[in-house]
Tab-separated table of C-alpha atoms and ligand atoms in Angstrom:
chain	number	residue	atom	x	y	z
A	1	UNK	CA	11.442	-12.153	60.916
A	2	UNK	CA	9.728	-14.875	57.943
A	3	UNK	CA	9.554	-18.135	59.491
A	4	UNK	CA	9.609	-21.002	56.592
A	5	UNK	CA	9.202	-24.184	56.226
A	6	UNK	CA	12.352	-26.509	54.465
A	7	UNK	CA	12.526	-29.675	54.349
A	8	UNK	CA	10.923	-31.199	57.406
A	9	UNK	CA	11.615	-28.031	59.313
A	10	UNK	CA	10.546	-24.540	60.111
A	11	UNK	CA	13.523	-22.103	60.175
A	12	UNK	CA	14.104	-18.315	60.077
A	13	UNK	CA	13.570	-17.461	56.111
A	14	UNK	CA	17.906	-16.297	56.314
A	15	UNK	CA	18.459	-19.995	57.272
A	16	UNK	CA	16.980	-22.145	54.965
A	17	UNK	CA	19.617	-23.148	52.219
A	18	UNK	CA	18.924	-25.350	49.178
A	19	UNK	CA	21.915	-27.262	47.324
A	20	UNK	CA	22.855	-25.499	44.092
A	21	UNK	CA	22.834	-29.410	42.366
A	22	UNK	CA	18.651	-28.974	43.477
A	23	UNK	CA	16.717	-30.120	40.482
A	24	UNK	CA	13.824	-27.063	41.145
A	25	UNK	CA	17.044	-24.261	40.668
A	26	UNK	CA	19.084	-26.509	37.717
A	27	UNK	CA	15.398	-27.721	35.724
A	28	UNK	CA	13.153	-25.401	37.170
A	29	UNK	CA	11.610	-29.021	38.220
A	30	UNK	CA	8.841	-28.608	40.384
A	31	UNK	CA	5.230	-28.077	41.396
A	32	UNK	CA	3.832	-25.304	43.064
A	33	UNK	CA	0.528	-23.497	44.824
A	34	UNK	CA	-0.281	-20.013	46.527
A	35	UNK	CA	-3.014	-20.312	48.390
A	36	UNK	CA	-4.484	-16.889	50.604
A	37	UNK	CA	-5.156	-17.053	53.601
A	38	UNK	CA	-7.559	-14.701	55.052
A	39	UNK	CA	-8.451	-13.856	58.692
A	40	UNK	CA	-5.549	-17.017	59.616
A	41	UNK	CA	-7.272	-19.807	57.197
A	42	UNK	CA	-6.611	-20.850	54.212
A	43	UNK	CA	-9.071	-20.530	51.174
A	44	UNK	CA	-10.014	-23.248	49.467
A	45	UNK	CA	-7.476	-25.218	50.593
A	46	UNK	CA	-8.973	-28.602	50.342
A	47	UNK	CA	-8.597	-27.711	46.077
A	48	UNK	CA	-5.365	-26.254	45.875
A	49	UNK	CA	-4.289	-29.308	47.291
A	50	UNK	CA	-6.034	-31.324	44.689
A	51	UNK	CA	-4.642	-29.315	42.166
A	52	UNK	CA	-1.458	-29.922	43.715
A	53	UNK	CA	-1.723	-33.970	43.216
A	54	UNK	CA	-3.098	-33.303	39.899
A	55	UNK	CA	0.656	-31.141	38.937
A	56	UNK	CA	3.137	-33.958	40.887
A	57	UNK	CA	1.127	-36.303	38.871
A	58	UNK	CA	1.660	-34.738	35.321
A	59	UNK	CA	5.720	-34.388	36.370
A	60	UNK	CA	6.071	-37.751	37.864
A	61	UNK	CA	6.618	-36.598	41.702
A	62	UNK	CA	5.144	-38.716	43.940
A	63	UNK	CA	4.259	-36.653	46.546
A	64	UNK	CA	5.774	-36.189	49.967
A	65	UNK	CA	3.229	-36.301	52.496
A	66	UNK	CA	-0.981	-37.370	52.905
A	67	UNK	CA	-3.142	-34.171	52.526
A	68	UNK	CA	-3.469	-33.578	56.672
A	69	UNK	CA	-0.094	-33.510	56.118
A	70	UNK	CA	-0.101	-30.322	54.541
A	71	UNK	CA	-2.872	-28.658	56.282
A	72	UNK	CA	-0.448	-28.580	59.131
A	73	UNK	CA	1.721	-28.097	58.321
A	74	UNK	CA	0.332	-24.818	56.022
A	75	UNK	CA	-0.912	-24.429	59.419
A	76	UNK	CA	2.455	-24.241	60.971
A	77	UNK	CA	3.466	-21.763	58.931
A	78	UNK	CA	0.664	-19.193	58.963
A	79	UNK	CA	1.045	-19.408	62.854
A	80	UNK	CA	4.494	-18.708	62.916
A	81	UNK	CA	4.026	-15.812	60.718
A	82	UNK	CA	3.160	-12.126	61.383
A	83	UNK	CA	-0.654	-11.136	59.365
A	84	UNK	CA	-4.159	-12.371	59.686
A	85	UNK	CA	-4.279	-12.171	56.179
A	86	UNK	CA	-0.928	-13.863	53.892
A	87	UNK	CA	-0.146	-15.388	51.208
A	88	UNK	CA	1.270	-19.531	51.426
A	89	UNK	CA	3.481	-20.942	48.596
A	90	UNK	CA	4.737	-24.227	48.303
A	91	UNK	CA	6.666	-25.636	46.129
A	92	UNK	CA	8.150	-28.621	46.008
A	93	UNK	CA	10.860	-30.354	43.532
A	94	UNK	CA	12.475	-33.315	42.667
A	95	UNK	CA	15.671	-32.630	44.966
A	96	UNK	CA	19.249	-32.304	44.334
A	97	UNK	CA	21.024	-35.261	42.468
A	98	UNK	CA	24.945	-35.533	42.641
A	99	UNK	CA	25.574	-34.930	38.561
A	100	UNK	CA	23.638	-32.744	35.911
A	101	UNK	CA	21.321	-34.576	34.512
A	102	UNK	CA	17.736	-34.595	32.531
A	103	UNK	CA	16.505	-37.577	33.213
A	104	UNK	CA	15.293	-37.872	36.496
A	105	UNK	CA	17.824	-39.412	39.317
A	106	UNK	CA	17.260	-43.726	41.024
A	107	UNK	CA	17.124	-42.281	44.613
A	108	UNK	CA	16.690	-38.490	45.091
A	109	UNK	CA	14.376	-36.809	47.887
A	110	UNK	CA	12.355	-34.477	46.997
A	111	UNK	CA	12.995	-30.338	48.538
A	112	UNK	CA	10.282	-28.446	49.789
A	113	UNK	CA	9.441	-25.110	50.554
A	114	UNK	CA	6.681	-23.688	51.992
A	115	UNK	CA	6.558	-19.671	52.535
A	116	UNK	CA	4.564	-17.213	54.045
A	117	UNK	CA	3.978	-12.849	52.669
A	118	UNK	CA	1.465	-10.688	53.823
A	119	UNK	CA	-1.441	-10.879	50.739
A	120	UNK	CA	-1.649	-7.617	49.482
A	121	UNK	CA	-4.676	-7.485	47.997
A	122	UNK	CA	-5.215	-5.294	44.847
A	123	UNK	CA	-5.567	-0.963	45.665
A	124	UNK	CA	-9.199	-0.074	45.558
A	125	UNK	CA	-7.800	2.470	43.146
A	126	UNK	CA	-6.810	-0.307	40.425
A	127	UNK	CA	-11.409	-2.092	41.364
A	128	UNK	CA	-12.335	1.436	40.977
A	129	UNK	CA	-10.392	2.984	37.225
A	130	UNK	CA	-9.822	-0.184	36.704
A	131	UNK	CA	-6.544	-1.982	35.091
A	132	UNK	CA	-5.025	-1.920	31.535
A	133	UNK	CA	-3.224	-4.886	29.746
A	134	UNK	CA	-1.803	-6.103	27.383
A	135	UNK	CA	-1.991	-8.845	24.685
A	136	UNK	CA	0.961	-11.394	23.280
A	137	UNK	CA	0.603	-14.737	21.502
A	138	UNK	CA	0.852	-17.647	24.334
A	139	UNK	CA	3.514	-19.268	23.662
A	140	UNK	CA	4.317	-21.319	26.522
A	141	UNK	CA	4.339	-24.820	26.473
A	142	UNK	CA	1.077	-27.630	26.081
A	143	UNK	CA	0.149	-28.870	29.234
A	144	UNK	CA	-0.892	-25.095	30.584
A	145	UNK	CA	-2.737	-26.922	33.374
A	146	UNK	CA	0.411	-27.828	35.056
A	147	UNK	CA	1.567	-25.103	38.346
A	148	UNK	CA	5.460	-25.889	37.535
A	149	UNK	CA	8.060	-23.620	38.800
A	150	UNK	CA	8.939	-23.414	35.592
A	151	UNK	CA	7.830	-19.928	34.767
A	152	UNK	CA	10.234	-18.537	32.619
A	153	UNK	CA	7.509	-17.883	29.649
A	154	UNK	CA	5.366	-16.283	32.090
A	155	UNK	CA	7.879	-14.361	33.568
A	156	UNK	CA	8.774	-12.541	30.184
A	157	UNK	CA	4.559	-12.573	29.259
A	158	UNK	CA	4.653	-10.698	32.568
A	159	UNK	CA	6.798	-8.336	31.919
A	160	UNK	CA	6.350	-7.026	28.554
A	161	UNK	CA	3.164	-6.194	31.029
A	162	UNK	CA	5.206	-4.092	33.124
A	163	UNK	CA	7.619	-3.106	30.845
A	164	UNK	CA	4.142	-0.697	29.423
A	165	UNK	CA	2.933	0.079	32.194
A	166	UNK	CA	0.370	-2.512	31.893
A	167	UNK	CA	-0.233	-5.133	35.235
A	168	UNK	CA	-1.193	-8.020	33.050
A	169	UNK	CA	-0.699	-9.574	29.757
A	170	UNK	CA	-3.410	-11.369	28.191
A	171	UNK	CA	-2.810	-14.791	26.343
A	172	UNK	CA	-3.972	-15.821	22.939
A	173	UNK	CA	-3.295	-19.149	21.061
A	174	UNK	CA	-4.846	-20.169	17.877
A	175	UNK	CA	-7.138	-17.313	17.643
A	176	UNK	CA	-8.904	-17.565	21.190
A	177	UNK	CA	-8.474	-16.264	24.430
A	178	UNK	CA	-5.987	-18.890	27.441
A	179	UNK	CA	-5.528	-16.902	30.493
A	180	UNK	CA	-3.332	-13.801	31.813
A	181	UNK	CA	0.186	-14.637	32.136
A	182	UNK	CA	-0.814	-15.102	35.680
A	183	UNK	CA	-4.196	-15.270	35.910
A	184	UNK	CA	-7.160	-16.485	34.310
A	185	UNK	CA	-9.476	-13.908	32.145
A	186	UNK	CA	-13.145	-14.205	31.749
A	187	UNK	CA	-15.164	-12.429	29.299
A	188	UNK	CA	-19.165	-10.331	30.244
A	189	UNK	CA	-20.958	-10.094	26.945
A	190	UNK	CA	-24.352	-9.109	26.947
A	191	UNK	CA	-24.939	-9.715	30.220
A	192	UNK	CA	-23.447	-13.353	29.306
A	193	UNK	CA	-20.258	-14.216	31.376
A	194	UNK	CA	-17.826	-15.970	28.897
A	195	UNK	CA	-15.227	-18.129	30.693
A	196	UNK	CA	-12.579	-20.382	28.607
A	197	UNK	CA	-12.962	-24.118	29.315
A	198	UNK	CA	-10.356	-25.855	31.063
A	199	UNK	CA	-8.241	-27.455	28.685
A	200	UNK	CA	-4.374	-28.014	28.881
A	201	UNK	CA	-4.184	-24.566	27.187
A	202	UNK	CA	-4.692	-23.003	30.135
A	203	UNK	CA	-4.218	-23.464	34.743
A	204	UNK	CA	-7.513	-24.516	36.585
A	205	UNK	CA	-7.514	-21.716	38.753
A	206	UNK	CA	-9.010	-21.830	41.924
A	207	UNK	CA	-9.861	-18.455	41.715
A	208	UNK	CA	-12.204	-19.459	37.936
A	209	UNK	CA	-13.955	-22.185	40.247
A	210	UNK	CA	-15.419	-20.114	42.505
A	211	UNK	CA	-16.598	-17.151	39.659
A	212	UNK	CA	-17.991	-19.502	37.712
A	213	UNK	CA	-19.788	-20.620	41.372
A	214	UNK	CA	-20.318	-17.077	42.115
A	215	UNK	CA	-22.663	-17.441	38.900
A	216	UNK	CA	-24.337	-19.990	39.185
A	217	UNK	CA	-25.549	-19.320	42.380
A	218	UNK	CA	-26.412	-15.962	41.466
A	219	UNK	CA	-28.534	-16.766	38.552
A	220	UNK	CA	-25.825	-14.799	35.814
A	221	UNK	CA	-25.980	-16.399	32.222
A	222	UNK	CA	-22.893	-18.005	31.801
A	223	UNK	CA	-20.919	-19.640	29.124
A	224	UNK	CA	-17.909	-21.977	29.383
A	225	UNK	CA	-16.384	-22.093	25.640
A	226	UNK	CA	-13.827	-21.197	23.858
A	227	UNK	CA	-13.433	-16.891	23.495
A	228	UNK	CA	-12.308	-15.865	20.318
A	229	UNK	CA	-9.776	-12.879	20.721
A	230	UNK	CA	-12.249	-10.891	18.901
A	231	UNK	CA	-14.690	-11.642	21.442
A	232	UNK	CA	-12.865	-10.430	24.352
A	233	UNK	CA	-11.187	-7.421	22.592
A	234	UNK	CA	-15.215	-6.891	21.521
A	235	UNK	CA	-16.689	-7.549	25.087
A	236	UNK	CA	-18.687	-5.213	27.468
A	237	UNK	CA	-16.811	-6.169	30.925
A	238	UNK	CA	-12.451	-7.964	30.874
A	239	UNK	CA	-11.948	-9.576	34.037
A	240	UNK	CA	-8.787	-11.385	35.025
A	241	UNK	CA	-8.762	-13.304	38.292
A	242	UNK	CA	-6.879	-14.675	41.027
A	243	UNK	CA	-5.436	-16.435	44.845
A	244	UNK	CA	-3.906	-12.865	44.544
A	245	UNK	CA	-5.536	-10.648	43.169
A	246	UNK	CA	-9.518	-12.030	43.420
A	247	UNK	CA	-10.959	-10.603	40.650
A	248	UNK	CA	-10.326	-6.980	39.167
A	249	UNK	CA	-12.108	-5.451	36.034
A	250	UNK	CA	-9.380	-4.677	32.942
A	251	UNK	CA	-10.737	-1.841	31.370
A	252	UNK	CA	-8.231	-1.028	28.118
A	253	UNK	CA	-6.512	-3.683	26.400
A	254	UNK	CA	-3.250	-2.535	23.756
A	255	UNK	CA	-4.885	0.771	24.562
A	256	UNK	CA	-8.243	0.130	23.569
A	257	UNK	CA	-10.939	0.224	25.742
A	258	UNK	CA	-12.775	-2.272	26.985
A	259	UNK	CA	-16.766	-1.646	26.940
A	260	UNK	CA	-17.233	1.913	28.274
A	261	UNK	CA	-13.499	1.698	29.077
A	262	UNK	CA	-14.969	1.784	33.229
A	263	UNK	CA	-15.449	-1.319	35.321
A	264	UNK	CA	-19.231	-2.978	34.477
A	265	UNK	CA	-22.107	-3.431	36.233
A	266	UNK	CA	-21.775	-7.646	35.833
A	267	UNK	CA	-18.292	-7.317	37.065
A	268	UNK	CA	-19.438	-4.640	40.623
A	269	UNK	CA	-21.878	-7.358	41.295
A	270	UNK	CA	-19.410	-10.201	41.158
A	271	UNK	CA	-16.969	-8.622	43.277
A	272	UNK	CA	-19.337	-7.908	46.381
A	273	UNK	CA	-20.267	-11.925	45.624
A	274	UNK	CA	-17.266	-12.588	46.258
A	275	UNK	CA	-16.425	-10.508	49.042
A	276	UNK	CA	-19.945	-12.237	50.553
A	277	UNK	CA	-18.528	-15.434	50.287
A	278	UNK	CA	-15.203	-15.174	51.493
A	279	UNK	CA	-16.754	-13.577	54.417
A	280	UNK	CA	-19.701	-16.205	55.321
A	281	UNK	CA	-16.562	-18.634	54.527
A	282	UNK	CA	-14.422	-17.793	57.194
A	283	UNK	CA	-17.578	-17.461	59.848
A	284	UNK	CA	-17.840	-21.325	58.845
A	285	UNK	CA	-14.627	-22.104	60.425
A	286	UNK	CA	-14.907	-20.138	63.693
B	1	PDD	N1	-1.133	-17.535	40.051
B	1	PDD	N2	-3.445	-18.616	35.624
B	1	PDD	C1	-2.198	-18.820	36.058
B	1	PDD	C2	-0.997	-18.869	34.781
B	1	PDD	C3	-1.144	-18.436	36.801
B	1	PDD	O1	-0.176	-18.113	37.594
B	1	PDD	C4	-2.660	-17.800	37.709
B	1	PDD	C5	-2.371	-17.795	39.575
B	1	PDD	C6	-3.468	-18.205	37.849
B	1	PDD	C7	-4.822	-18.067	38.912
B	1	PDD	O2	-4.773	-19.377	39.616
B	1	PDD	P1	-5.656	-19.394	41.381
B	1	PDD	O3	-6.807	-18.653	41.158
B	1	PDD	O4	-6.165	-20.972	41.702
B	1	PDD	O5	-4.777	-18.023	41.849
B	1	PDD	C8	-4.212	-18.136	36.582
B	1	PDD	C9	-0.482	-17.301	41.555
B	1	PDD	C10	-1.647	-16.331	41.965
B	1	PDD	C11	0.794	-17.211	40.912
B	1	PDD	O6	1.721	-17.613	40.423
B	1	PDD	O7	1.473	-16.395	42.140
């Protein structure tokens, strides 16, 4: 039985209950994080907690816990659940009010929820053949840098891919690549890794940072700059990155092949660097 954490208690998931007046339920008024755990060790925890703080600041919600307390609670969830590799989900909502009112309640206790799911990394076939994606205009709000629980636009956009038998929806705004419905997107052209800059139009991905660090470490030329829609479509390679999918090659977009239509050589290198880096980090923690 899955054990979760809710408002100060570890309990079986079936017993975890939240008020119907919770602002997370009524307004999507909350912040969240998804943290991959390898060999029972949270990966890039400090970075995830730093981004969480940025989201909380952005939605004007006080962080209920210190970094030490978060680390202890996340460790508690990891220890109480099965599996060496897990995906920890945490969310903080503004809490339950007595009436439905857009304005923030004067006094309210935030709702804190943490759960763990098995970390299911993509099947090897997706790496070997690559995945198919569709594109859509990025119709989200202008604070995509905040990891909030208001994800309806992302869900609708991801569903476009699912309906088309694809894995991800790549978003373009004003002629530029922003990100995926639930991932960051990179392009490779003539051996150069192209990454959209971290602005308020995309989530500052933790995996995105790892990929750029690995590129620098291994001498892969990079350009962090606006990537035009035409450049993305004409790229030699396209990748999606996220905490749960790691790095995946996108080999078709809107039914057209990307590059040769096969995962490219730069992807293969990055994938190997990523796996090697994960191993190193996990060993260093021992
Ligand atoms: N999503 N952009 C969006 C819109 C995302 O939802 C995510 C991740 C990313 C990648 O960020 P990171 O590398 O830090 O996981 C980019 C998570 C996995 C989710 O919502 O489940």
